[in-house]
mmCIF file with all atom_site columns, C-alpha atoms in Angstrom:
data_model
loop_
_atom_site.group_PDB
_atom_site.id
_atom_site.type_symbol
_atom_site.label_atom_id
_atom_site.label_alt_id
_atom_site.label_comp_id
_atom_site.label_asym_id
_atom_site.label_entity_id
_atom_site.label_seq_id
_atom_site.pdbx_PDB_ins_code
_atom_site.Cartn_x
_atom_site.Cartn_y
_atom_site.Cartn_z
_atom_site.occupancy
_atom_site.B_iso_or_equiv
_atom_site.pdbx_formal_charge
_atom_site.auth_seq_id
_atom_site.auth_comp_id
_atom_site.auth_asym_id
_atom_site.auth_atom_id
_atom_site.pdbx_PDB_model_num
ATOM 1   C CA . UNK A 1 1   ? 39.183  -29.950 8.332   1.00 0.00 ? 1   UNK A CA 1
ATOM 2   C CA . UNK A 1 2   ? 36.522  -32.291 8.574   1.00 0.00 ? 2   UNK A CA 1
ATOM 3   C CA . UNK A 1 3   ? 32.920  -31.748 7.368   1.00 0.00 ? 3   UNK A CA 1
ATOM 4   C CA . UNK A 1 4   ? 29.807  -33.531 8.574   1.00 0.00 ? 4   UNK A CA 1
ATOM 5   C CA . UNK A 1 5   ? 27.036  -33.298 6.303   1.00 0.00 ? 5   UNK A CA 1
ATOM 6   C CA . UNK A 1 6   ? 24.389  -33.834 8.979   1.00 0.00 ? 6   UNK A CA 1
ATOM 7   C CA . UNK A 1 7   ? 25.531  -30.702 10.952  1.00 0.00 ? 7   UNK A CA 1
ATOM 8   C CA . UNK A 1 8   ? 25.076  -28.449 7.608   1.00 0.00 ? 8   UNK A CA 1
ATOM 9   C CA . UNK A 1 9   ? 21.722  -29.809 7.015   1.00 0.00 ? 9   UNK A CA 1
ATOM 10  C CA . UNK A 1 10  ? 20.630  -29.488 10.795  1.00 0.00 ? 10  UNK A CA 1
ATOM 11  C CA . UNK A 1 11  ? 21.959  -25.755 10.666  1.00 0.00 ? 11  UNK A CA 1
ATOM 12  C CA . UNK A 1 12  ? 20.221  -24.898 7.286   1.00 0.00 ? 12  UNK A CA 1
ATOM 13  C CA . UNK A 1 13  ? 17.134  -26.304 8.560   1.00 0.00 ? 13  UNK A CA 1
ATOM 14  C CA . UNK A 1 14  ? 17.433  -24.301 11.885  1.00 0.00 ? 14  UNK A CA 1
ATOM 15  C CA . UNK A 1 15  ? 18.088  -21.212 9.884   1.00 0.00 ? 15  UNK A CA 1
ATOM 16  C CA . UNK A 1 16  ? 15.079  -21.820 7.722   1.00 0.00 ? 16  UNK A CA 1
ATOM 17  C CA . UNK A 1 17  ? 12.753  -22.173 10.966  1.00 0.00 ? 17  UNK A CA 1
ATOM 18  C CA . UNK A 1 18  ? 14.301  -19.097 12.463  1.00 0.00 ? 18  UNK A CA 1
ATOM 19  C CA . UNK A 1 19  ? 13.720  -17.022 9.293   1.00 0.00 ? 19  UNK A CA 1
ATOM 20  C CA . UNK A 1 20  ? 10.311  -18.274 9.347   1.00 0.00 ? 20  UNK A CA 1
ATOM 21  C CA . UNK A 1 21  ? 9.562   -17.637 12.742  1.00 0.00 ? 21  UNK A CA 1
ATOM 22  C CA . UNK A 1 22  ? 10.912  -13.902 12.476  1.00 0.00 ? 22  UNK A CA 1
ATOM 23  C CA . UNK A 1 23  ? 8.973   -13.256 9.497   1.00 0.00 ? 23  UNK A CA 1
ATOM 24  C CA . UNK A 1 24  ? 5.444   -13.875 11.284  1.00 0.00 ? 24  UNK A CA 1
ATOM 25  C CA . UNK A 1 25  ? 5.852   -10.952 13.412  1.00 0.00 ? 25  UNK A CA 1
ATOM 26  C CA . UNK A 1 26  ? 6.345   -8.250  10.817  1.00 0.00 ? 26  UNK A CA 1
ATOM 27  C CA . UNK A 1 27  ? 3.323   -9.918  8.912   1.00 0.00 ? 27  UNK A CA 1
ATOM 28  C CA . UNK A 1 28  ? 0.944   -9.854  11.926  1.00 0.00 ? 28  UNK A CA 1
ATOM 29  C CA . UNK A 1 29  ? 2.124   -6.441  12.793  1.00 0.00 ? 29  UNK A CA 1
ATOM 30  C CA . UNK A 1 30  ? 1.148   -5.358  9.133   1.00 0.00 ? 30  UNK A CA 1
ATOM 31  C CA . UNK A 1 31  ? -2.130  -7.192  9.433   1.00 0.00 ? 31  UNK A CA 1
ATOM 32  C CA . UNK A 1 32  ? -3.253  -5.640  12.678  1.00 0.00 ? 32  UNK A CA 1
ATOM 33  C CA . UNK A 1 33  ? -2.185  -2.030  11.102  1.00 0.00 ? 33  UNK A CA 1
ATOM 34  C CA . UNK A 1 34  ? -4.475  -3.143  8.127   1.00 0.00 ? 34  UNK A CA 1
ATOM 35  C CA . UNK A 1 35  ? -7.139  -3.514  10.632  1.00 0.00 ? 35  UNK A CA 1
ATOM 36  C CA . UNK A 1 36  ? -6.965  -0.645  12.432  1.00 0.00 ? 36  UNK A CA 1
ATOM 37  C CA . UNK A 1 37  ? -6.912  1.571   9.360   1.00 0.00 ? 37  UNK A CA 1
ATOM 38  C CA . UNK A 1 38  ? -9.999  0.024   8.180   1.00 0.00 ? 38  UNK A CA 1
ATOM 39  C CA . UNK A 1 39  ? -11.662 0.100   11.464  1.00 0.00 ? 39  UNK A CA 1
ATOM 40  C CA . UNK A 1 40  ? -10.568 3.776   11.876  1.00 0.00 ? 40  UNK A CA 1
ATOM 41  C CA . UNK A 1 41  ? -12.389 4.492   8.417   1.00 0.00 ? 41  UNK A CA 1
ATOM 42  C CA . UNK A 1 42  ? -15.793 2.634   9.796   1.00 0.00 ? 42  UNK A CA 1
ATOM 43  C CA . UNK A 1 43  ? -15.694 4.420   12.992  1.00 0.00 ? 43  UNK A CA 1
ATOM 44  C CA . UNK A 1 44  ? -15.123 8.043   11.473  1.00 0.00 ? 44  UNK A CA 1
ATOM 45  C CA . UNK A 1 45  ? -18.216 7.188   8.878   1.00 0.00 ? 45  UNK A CA 1
ATOM 46  C CA . UNK A 1 46  ? -20.341 6.295   12.021  1.00 0.00 ? 46  UNK A CA 1
ATOM 47  C CA . UNK A 1 47  ? -19.337 9.539   13.648  1.00 0.00 ? 47  UNK A CA 1
ATOM 48  C CA . UNK A 1 48  ? -19.748 11.391  10.459  1.00 0.00 ? 48  UNK A CA 1
ATOM 49  C CA . UNK A 1 49  ? -23.461 10.159  10.009  1.00 0.00 ? 49  UNK A CA 1
ATOM 50  C CA . UNK A 1 50  ? -24.255 11.085  13.478  1.00 0.00 ? 50  UNK A CA 1
ATOM 51  C CA . UNK A 1 51  ? -22.801 14.488  12.740  1.00 0.00 ? 51  UNK A CA 1
ATOM 52  C CA . UNK A 1 52  ? -24.694 14.884  9.642   1.00 0.00 ? 52  UNK A CA 1
ATOM 53  C CA . UNK A 1 53  ? -21.657 14.789  7.426   1.00 0.00 ? 53  UNK A CA 1
ATOM 54  C CA . UNK A 1 54  ? -19.971 17.535  8.909   1.00 0.00 ? 54  UNK A CA 1
ATOM 55  C CA . UNK A 1 55  ? -16.423 15.717  8.998   1.00 0.00 ? 55  UNK A CA 1
ATOM 56  C CA . UNK A 1 56  ? -16.635 15.378  4.958   1.00 0.00 ? 56  UNK A CA 1
ATOM 57  C CA . UNK A 1 57  ? -15.521 19.132  5.072   1.00 0.00 ? 57  UNK A CA 1
ATOM 58  C CA . UNK A 1 58  ? -11.981 18.353  6.438   1.00 0.00 ? 58  UNK A CA 1
ATOM 59  C CA . UNK A 1 59  ? -11.091 16.676  3.313   1.00 0.00 ? 59  UNK A CA 1
ATOM 60  C CA . UNK A 1 60  ? -8.419  18.152  0.706   1.00 0.00 ? 60  UNK A CA 1
ATOM 61  C CA . UNK A 1 61  ? -9.407  21.514  -0.628  1.00 0.00 ? 61  UNK A CA 1
ATOM 62  C CA . UNK A 1 62  ? -6.923  22.060  -3.660  1.00 0.00 ? 62  UNK A CA 1
ATOM 63  C CA . UNK A 1 63  ? -4.764  25.036  -3.554  1.00 0.00 ? 63  UNK A CA 1
ATOM 64  C CA . UNK A 1 64  ? -6.235  26.009  -0.302  1.00 0.00 ? 64  UNK A CA 1
ATOM 65  C CA . UNK A 1 65  ? -4.190  26.274  2.896   1.00 0.00 ? 65  UNK A CA 1
ATOM 66  C CA . UNK A 1 66  ? -7.053  25.224  4.897   1.00 0.00 ? 66  UNK A CA 1
ATOM 67  C CA . UNK A 1 67  ? -7.243  22.084  2.878   1.00 0.00 ? 67  UNK A CA 1
ATOM 68  C CA . UNK A 1 68  ? -3.697  21.067  3.571   1.00 0.00 ? 68  UNK A CA 1
ATOM 69  C CA . UNK A 1 69  ? -4.691  18.958  6.652   1.00 0.00 ? 69  UNK A CA 1
ATOM 70  C CA . UNK A 1 70  ? -7.009  17.260  4.258   1.00 0.00 ? 70  UNK A CA 1
ATOM 71  C CA . UNK A 1 71  ? -3.995  15.342  3.058   1.00 0.00 ? 71  UNK A CA 1
ATOM 72  C CA . UNK A 1 72  ? -3.781  13.640  6.433   1.00 0.00 ? 72  UNK A CA 1
ATOM 73  C CA . UNK A 1 73  ? -7.564  13.149  6.938   1.00 0.00 ? 73  UNK A CA 1
ATOM 74  C CA . UNK A 1 74  ? -9.393  12.666  3.417   1.00 0.00 ? 74  UNK A CA 1
ATOM 75  C CA . UNK A 1 75  ? -8.607  8.748   3.427   1.00 0.00 ? 75  UNK A CA 1
ATOM 76  C CA . UNK A 1 76  ? -10.263 8.062   6.408   1.00 0.00 ? 76  UNK A CA 1
ATOM 77  C CA . UNK A 1 77  ? -13.419 10.187  5.398   1.00 0.00 ? 77  UNK A CA 1
ATOM 78  C CA . UNK A 1 78  ? -16.015 8.706   2.883   1.00 0.00 ? 78  UNK A CA 1
ATOM 79  C CA . UNK A 1 79  ? -19.180 10.160  1.477   1.00 0.00 ? 79  UNK A CA 1
ATOM 80  C CA . UNK A 1 80  ? -21.670 7.783   2.849   1.00 0.00 ? 80  UNK A CA 1
ATOM 81  C CA . UNK A 1 81  ? -21.723 3.868   3.442   1.00 0.00 ? 81  UNK A CA 1
ATOM 82  C CA . UNK A 1 82  ? -21.644 2.894   -0.141  1.00 0.00 ? 82  UNK A CA 1
ATOM 83  C CA . UNK A 1 83  ? -18.333 4.836   -0.847  1.00 0.00 ? 83  UNK A CA 1
ATOM 84  C CA . UNK A 1 84  ? -16.695 3.447   2.407   1.00 0.00 ? 84  UNK A CA 1
ATOM 85  C CA . UNK A 1 85  ? -17.591 -0.005  1.423   1.00 0.00 ? 85  UNK A CA 1
ATOM 86  C CA . UNK A 1 86  ? -16.500 0.355   -2.245  1.00 0.00 ? 86  UNK A CA 1
ATOM 87  C CA . UNK A 1 87  ? -13.252 1.253   -0.807  1.00 0.00 ? 87  UNK A CA 1
ATOM 88  C CA . UNK A 1 88  ? -13.140 -1.172  1.888   1.00 0.00 ? 88  UNK A CA 1
ATOM 89  C CA . UNK A 1 89  ? -13.167 -4.347  -0.046  1.00 0.00 ? 89  UNK A CA 1
ATOM 90  C CA . UNK A 1 90  ? -10.163 -3.774  -2.318  1.00 0.00 ? 90  UNK A CA 1
ATOM 91  C CA . UNK A 1 91  ? -8.368  -2.000  0.488   1.00 0.00 ? 91  UNK A CA 1
ATOM 92  C CA . UNK A 1 92  ? -8.708  -5.236  2.730   1.00 0.00 ? 92  UNK A CA 1
ATOM 93  C CA . UNK A 1 93  ? -7.841  -7.690  -0.513  1.00 0.00 ? 93  UNK A CA 1
ATOM 94  C CA . UNK A 1 94  ? -4.842  -5.917  -1.800  1.00 0.00 ? 94  UNK A CA 1
ATOM 95  C CA . UNK A 1 95  ? -3.747  -4.628  1.617   1.00 0.00 ? 95  UNK A CA 1
ATOM 96  C CA . UNK A 1 96  ? -3.694  -8.258  2.573   1.00 0.00 ? 96  UNK A CA 1
ATOM 97  C CA . UNK A 1 97  ? -1.513  -9.173  -0.250  1.00 0.00 ? 97  UNK A CA 1
ATOM 98  C CA . UNK A 1 98  ? 1.097   -6.552  0.373   1.00 0.00 ? 98  UNK A CA 1
ATOM 99  C CA . UNK A 1 99  ? 0.613   -7.307  4.369   1.00 0.00 ? 99  UNK A CA 1
ATOM 100 C CA . UNK A 1 100 ? 2.249   -10.645 3.588   1.00 0.00 ? 100 UNK A CA 1
ATOM 101 C CA . UNK A 1 101 ? 5.593   -8.762  2.818   1.00 0.00 ? 101 UNK A CA 1
ATOM 102 C CA . UNK A 1 102 ? 5.577   -7.661  6.395   1.00 0.00 ? 102 UNK A CA 1
ATOM 103 C CA . UNK A 1 103 ? 5.093   -4.344  8.210   1.00 0.00 ? 103 UNK A CA 1
ATOM 104 C CA . UNK A 1 104 ? 7.971   -2.423  6.523   1.00 0.00 ? 104 UNK A CA 1
ATOM 105 C CA . UNK A 1 105 ? 6.656   -3.000  3.089   1.00 0.00 ? 105 UNK A CA 1
ATOM 106 C CA . UNK A 1 106 ? 2.952   -2.380  4.217   1.00 0.00 ? 106 UNK A CA 1
ATOM 107 C CA . UNK A 1 107 ? 3.796   0.800   6.198   1.00 0.00 ? 107 UNK A CA 1
ATOM 108 C CA . UNK A 1 108 ? 6.048   2.151   3.162   1.00 0.00 ? 108 UNK A CA 1
ATOM 109 C CA . UNK A 1 109 ? 3.412   1.484   0.597   1.00 0.00 ? 109 UNK A CA 1
ATOM 110 C CA . UNK A 1 110 ? 0.698   3.115   2.762   1.00 0.00 ? 110 UNK A CA 1
ATOM 111 C CA . UNK A 1 111 ? 2.599   6.196   3.570   1.00 0.00 ? 111 UNK A CA 1
ATOM 112 C CA . UNK A 1 112 ? 3.761   6.763   -0.154  1.00 0.00 ? 112 UNK A CA 1
ATOM 113 C CA . UNK A 1 113 ? 0.078   6.209   -1.525  1.00 0.00 ? 113 UNK A CA 1
ATOM 114 C CA . UNK A 1 114 ? -1.300  8.350   1.212   1.00 0.00 ? 114 UNK A CA 1
ATOM 115 C CA . UNK A 1 115 ? 0.944   11.366  0.883   1.00 0.00 ? 115 UNK A CA 1
ATOM 116 C CA . UNK A 1 116 ? 1.658   11.507  -2.768  1.00 0.00 ? 116 UNK A CA 1
ATOM 117 C CA . UNK A 1 117 ? -2.113  10.980  -3.550  1.00 0.00 ? 117 UNK A CA 1
ATOM 118 C CA . UNK A 1 118 ? -3.094  13.779  -1.065  1.00 0.00 ? 118 UNK A CA 1
ATOM 119 C CA . UNK A 1 119 ? -0.391  16.213  -2.492  1.00 0.00 ? 119 UNK A CA 1
ATOM 120 C CA . UNK A 1 120 ? -1.162  15.603  -6.206  1.00 0.00 ? 120 UNK A CA 1
ATOM 121 C CA . UNK A 1 121 ? -5.070  16.102  -5.253  1.00 0.00 ? 121 UNK A CA 1
ATOM 122 C CA . UNK A 1 122 ? -4.072  19.367  -3.469  1.00 0.00 ? 122 UNK A CA 1
ATOM 123 C CA . UNK A 1 123 ? -2.002  20.701  -6.321  1.00 0.00 ? 123 UNK A CA 1
ATOM 124 C CA . UNK A 1 124 ? -4.341  19.735  -9.437  1.00 0.00 ? 124 UNK A CA 1
ATOM 125 C CA . UNK A 1 125 ? -7.693  18.723  -7.755  1.00 0.00 ? 125 UNK A CA 1
ATOM 126 C CA . UNK A 1 126 ? -10.069 21.716  -9.013  1.00 0.00 ? 126 UNK A CA 1
ATOM 127 C CA . UNK A 1 127 ? -12.865 22.610  -7.105  1.00 0.00 ? 127 UNK A CA 1
ATOM 128 C CA . UNK A 1 128 ? -14.559 20.783  -4.090  1.00 0.00 ? 128 UNK A CA 1
ATOM 129 C CA . UNK A 1 129 ? -13.593 18.888  -1.290  1.00 0.00 ? 129 UNK A CA 1
ATOM 130 C CA . UNK A 1 130 ? -11.760 15.255  -1.939  1.00 0.00 ? 130 UNK A CA 1
ATOM 131 C CA . UNK A 1 131 ? -12.194 12.518  0.309   1.00 0.00 ? 131 UNK A CA 1
ATOM 132 C CA . UNK A 1 132 ? -11.832 8.830   0.470   1.00 0.00 ? 132 UNK A CA 1
ATOM 133 C CA . UNK A 1 133 ? -9.269  6.297   0.725   1.00 0.00 ? 133 UNK A CA 1
ATOM 134 C CA . UNK A 1 134 ? -9.307  5.374   -3.051  1.00 0.00 ? 134 UNK A CA 1
ATOM 135 C CA . UNK A 1 135 ? -6.016  7.077   -3.531  1.00 0.00 ? 135 UNK A CA 1
ATOM 136 C CA . UNK A 1 136 ? -4.603  4.534   -1.241  1.00 0.00 ? 136 UNK A CA 1
ATOM 137 C CA . UNK A 1 137 ? -6.304  1.721   -2.986  1.00 0.00 ? 137 UNK A CA 1
ATOM 138 C CA . UNK A 1 138 ? -4.707  2.706   -6.285  1.00 0.00 ? 138 UNK A CA 1
ATOM 139 C CA . UNK A 1 139 ? -1.162  2.794   -4.645  1.00 0.00 ? 139 UNK A CA 1
ATOM 140 C CA . UNK A 1 140 ? -1.902  -0.768  -3.183  1.00 0.00 ? 140 UNK A CA 1
ATOM 141 C CA . UNK A 1 141 ? -3.164  -2.034  -6.503  1.00 0.00 ? 141 UNK A CA 1
ATOM 142 C CA . UNK A 1 142 ? -0.545  -0.403  -8.678  1.00 0.00 ? 142 UNK A CA 1
ATOM 143 C CA . UNK A 1 143 ? 2.286   -1.771  -6.334  1.00 0.00 ? 143 UNK A CA 1
ATOM 144 C CA . UNK A 1 144 ? 1.311   -5.232  -6.595  1.00 0.00 ? 144 UNK A CA 1
ATOM 145 C CA . UNK A 1 145 ? 1.002   -4.771  -10.216 1.00 0.00 ? 145 UNK A CA 1
ATOM 146 C CA . UNK A 1 146 ? 4.574   -3.159  -10.988 1.00 0.00 ? 146 UNK A CA 1
ATOM 147 C CA . UNK A 1 147 ? 6.464   -4.656  -8.065  1.00 0.00 ? 147 UNK A CA 1
ATOM 148 C CA . UNK A 1 148 ? 7.885   -7.744  -9.839  1.00 0.00 ? 148 UNK A CA 1
ATOM 149 C CA . UNK A 1 149 ? 9.218   -5.537  -12.335 1.00 0.00 ? 149 UNK A CA 1
ATOM 150 C CA . UNK A 1 150 ? 11.687  -3.934  -9.752  1.00 0.00 ? 150 UNK A CA 1
ATOM 151 C CA . UNK A 1 151 ? 12.095  -6.985  -7.567  1.00 0.00 ? 151 UNK A CA 1
ATOM 152 C CA . UNK A 1 152 ? 12.356  -9.624  -10.467 1.00 0.00 ? 152 UNK A CA 1
ATOM 153 C CA . UNK A 1 153 ? 10.789  -12.119 -8.026  1.00 0.00 ? 153 UNK A CA 1
ATOM 154 C CA . UNK A 1 154 ? 8.927   -14.876 -9.859  1.00 0.00 ? 154 UNK A CA 1
ATOM 155 C CA . UNK A 1 155 ? 5.970   -14.881 -7.270  1.00 0.00 ? 155 UNK A CA 1
ATOM 156 C CA . UNK A 1 156 ? 5.804   -11.095 -7.287  1.00 0.00 ? 156 UNK A CA 1
ATOM 157 C CA . UNK A 1 157 ? 5.678   -11.085 -11.173 1.00 0.00 ? 157 UNK A CA 1
ATOM 158 C CA . UNK A 1 158 ? 2.959   -13.549 -11.335 1.00 0.00 ? 158 UNK A CA 1
ATOM 159 C CA . UNK A 1 159 ? 0.785   -11.912 -8.708  1.00 0.00 ? 159 UNK A CA 1
ATOM 160 C CA . UNK A 1 160 ? 1.125   -8.876  -10.759 1.00 0.00 ? 160 UNK A CA 1
ATOM 161 C CA . UNK A 1 161 ? 0.031   -10.102 -13.779 1.00 0.00 ? 161 UNK A CA 1
ATOM 162 C CA . UNK A 1 162 ? -3.145  -11.483 -11.954 1.00 0.00 ? 162 UNK A CA 1
ATOM 163 C CA . UNK A 1 163 ? -3.795  -8.165  -10.360 1.00 0.00 ? 163 UNK A CA 1
ATOM 164 C CA . UNK A 1 164 ? -3.049  -6.403  -13.649 1.00 0.00 ? 164 UNK A CA 1
ATOM 165 C CA . UNK A 1 165 ? -5.818  -8.676  -15.730 1.00 0.00 ? 165 UNK A CA 1
ATOM 166 C CA . UNK A 1 166 ? -8.081  -8.071  -12.777 1.00 0.00 ? 166 UNK A CA 1
ATOM 167 C CA . UNK A 1 167 ? -7.770  -4.476  -11.878 1.00 0.00 ? 167 UNK A CA 1
ATOM 168 C CA . UNK A 1 168 ? -5.846  -3.308  -14.736 1.00 0.00 ? 168 UNK A CA 1
ATOM 169 C CA . UNK A 1 169 ? -8.573  -1.806  -16.762 1.00 0.00 ? 169 UNK A CA 1
ATOM 170 C CA . UNK A 1 170 ? -10.432 -0.222  -13.647 1.00 0.00 ? 170 UNK A CA 1
ATOM 171 C CA . UNK A 1 171 ? -7.069  1.334   -12.657 1.00 0.00 ? 171 UNK A CA 1
ATOM 172 C CA . UNK A 1 172 ? -6.364  2.915   -16.066 1.00 0.00 ? 172 UNK A CA 1
ATOM 173 C CA . UNK A 1 173 ? -9.850  4.155   -16.430 1.00 0.00 ? 173 UNK A CA 1
ATOM 174 C CA . UNK A 1 174 ? -9.926  5.575   -12.680 1.00 0.00 ? 174 UNK A CA 1
ATOM 175 C CA . UNK A 1 175 ? -7.101  7.862   -13.555 1.00 0.00 ? 175 UNK A CA 1
ATOM 176 C CA . UNK A 1 176 ? -8.418  9.548   -16.680 1.00 0.00 ? 176 UNK A CA 1
ATOM 177 C CA . UNK A 1 177 ? -9.705  13.067  -16.626 1.00 0.00 ? 177 UNK A CA 1
ATOM 178 C CA . UNK A 1 178 ? -12.792 12.469  -18.434 1.00 0.00 ? 178 UNK A CA 1
ATOM 179 C CA . UNK A 1 179 ? -15.745 10.117  -17.825 1.00 0.00 ? 179 UNK A CA 1
ATOM 180 C CA . UNK A 1 180 ? -15.079 10.510  -14.032 1.00 0.00 ? 180 UNK A CA 1
ATOM 181 C CA . UNK A 1 181 ? -17.399 13.121  -13.261 1.00 0.00 ? 181 UNK A CA 1
ATOM 182 C CA . UNK A 1 182 ? -17.598 13.606  -9.217  1.00 0.00 ? 182 UNK A CA 1
ATOM 183 C CA . UNK A 1 183 ? -14.473 10.943  -8.913  1.00 0.00 ? 183 UNK A CA 1
ATOM 184 C CA . UNK A 1 184 ? -11.255 12.292  -7.756  1.00 0.00 ? 184 UNK A CA 1
ATOM 185 C CA . UNK A 1 185 ? -9.320  10.980  -10.671 1.00 0.00 ? 185 UNK A CA 1
ATOM 186 C CA . UNK A 1 186 ? -6.274  13.057  -9.390  1.00 0.00 ? 186 UNK A CA 1
ATOM 187 C CA . UNK A 1 187 ? -6.403  11.270  -6.083  1.00 0.00 ? 187 UNK A CA 1
ATOM 188 C CA . UNK A 1 188 ? -6.173  7.922   -8.175  1.00 0.00 ? 188 UNK A CA 1
ATOM 189 C CA . UNK A 1 189 ? -3.395  9.218   -10.370 1.00 0.00 ? 189 UNK A CA 1
ATOM 190 C CA . UNK A 1 190 ? -1.428  10.179  -7.215  1.00 0.00 ? 190 UNK A CA 1
ATOM 191 C CA . UNK A 1 191 ? -2.031  7.096   -5.537  1.00 0.00 ? 191 UNK A CA 1
ATOM 192 C CA . UNK A 1 192 ? -0.744  5.039   -8.487  1.00 0.00 ? 192 UNK A CA 1
ATOM 193 C CA . UNK A 1 193 ? 2.434   7.407   -8.803  1.00 0.00 ? 193 UNK A CA 1
ATOM 194 C CA . UNK A 1 194 ? 2.880   6.444   -4.870  1.00 0.00 ? 194 UNK A CA 1
ATOM 195 C CA . UNK A 1 195 ? 2.491   2.642   -5.507  1.00 0.00 ? 195 UNK A CA 1
ATOM 196 C CA . UNK A 1 196 ? 5.278   2.885   -8.542  1.00 0.00 ? 196 UNK A CA 1
ATOM 197 C CA . UNK A 1 197 ? 7.701   4.909   -6.134  1.00 0.00 ? 197 UNK A CA 1
ATOM 198 C CA . UNK A 1 198 ? 7.180   2.463   -3.408  1.00 0.00 ? 198 UNK A CA 1
ATOM 199 C CA . UNK A 1 199 ? 7.828   -0.421  -5.592  1.00 0.00 ? 199 UNK A CA 1
ATOM 200 C CA . UNK A 1 200 ? 10.903  0.934   -7.102  1.00 0.00 ? 200 UNK A CA 1
ATOM 201 C CA . UNK A 1 201 ? 12.267  1.685   -3.404  1.00 0.00 ? 201 UNK A CA 1
ATOM 202 C CA . UNK A 1 202 ? 11.608  -1.608  -2.148  1.00 0.00 ? 202 UNK A CA 1
ATOM 203 C CA . UNK A 1 203 ? 13.026  -3.126  -5.442  1.00 0.00 ? 203 UNK A CA 1
ATOM 204 C CA . UNK A 1 204 ? 16.162  -1.371  -5.549  1.00 0.00 ? 204 UNK A CA 1
ATOM 205 C CA . UNK A 1 205 ? 16.576  -2.210  -1.365  1.00 0.00 ? 205 UNK A CA 1
ATOM 206 C CA . UNK A 1 206 ? 15.804  -6.026  -2.286  1.00 0.00 ? 206 UNK A CA 1
ATOM 207 C CA . UNK A 1 207 ? 18.355  -6.314  -5.117  1.00 0.00 ? 207 UNK A CA 1
ATOM 208 C CA . UNK A 1 208 ? 21.090  -4.329  -3.217  1.00 0.00 ? 208 UNK A CA 1
ATOM 209 C CA . UNK A 1 209 ? 23.966  -7.092  -2.808  1.00 0.00 ? 209 UNK A CA 1
ATOM 210 C CA . UNK A 1 210 ? 24.563  -8.465  0.919   1.00 0.00 ? 210 UNK A CA 1
ATOM 211 C CA . UNK A 1 211 ? 28.248  -8.858  1.569   1.00 0.00 ? 211 UNK A CA 1
ATOM 212 C CA . UNK A 1 212 ? 29.255  -12.482 2.528   1.00 0.00 ? 212 UNK A CA 1
ATOM 213 C CA . UNK A 1 213 ? 30.352  -13.122 5.952   1.00 0.00 ? 213 UNK A CA 1
ATOM 214 C CA . UNK A 1 214 ? 34.126  -14.134 5.878   1.00 0.00 ? 214 UNK A CA 1
ATOM 215 C CA . UNK A 1 215 ? 34.782  -17.905 6.561   1.00 0.00 ? 215 UNK A CA 1
ATOM 216 C CA . UNK A 1 216 ? 37.806  -19.089 7.899   1.00 0.00 ? 216 UNK A CA 1
ATOM 217 C CA . UNK A 1 217 ? 38.744  -22.687 7.889   1.00 0.00 ? 217 UNK A CA 1
ATOM 218 C CA . UNK A 1 218 ? 41.211  -24.673 10.166  1.00 0.00 ? 218 UNK A CA 1
#
């Protein structure tokens, strides 16, 4: 068997280029999904404004079977433009960080945050109607903070530390049952749980050993 170093280098470079190109598609899809999510929130708030706030009644109604549909709808509805803007900014910033990991990661974190936030709110939300994307926002933030603990990837750990410094106090405060009158701390708590669950699931998958291909020399 003869070995040509140049051939090995060329193959390695080609493989890296191919992997780089393959990653662009999932990332682009994730950014498009994020843009569609935010656009849907803004369009619905415009419609809700025209309708005089009628859509706000379609949020989560805790322990009420009529409020179960709110688990699907609540993150898209907001109590005015100020509420929407407050959620849009972190949703775009942290959502973009997650989108860099591709559509599968973005979709998984979004689904876990959306669903668990809604279910927790429905179970322990208390009175009133709960609306807003803050549960999803908390899922995004907590996912970014804890992801490195599960993946052990240096970049994830560094980004997580930065996110914890910037958002940590606000996240902890937003999940407390006191000092949050008029704010759905239950939704925040559920979203945070969803972020941890997503990080754990993706971390286990990342660390799963990939069997090496058999190489035969002649």
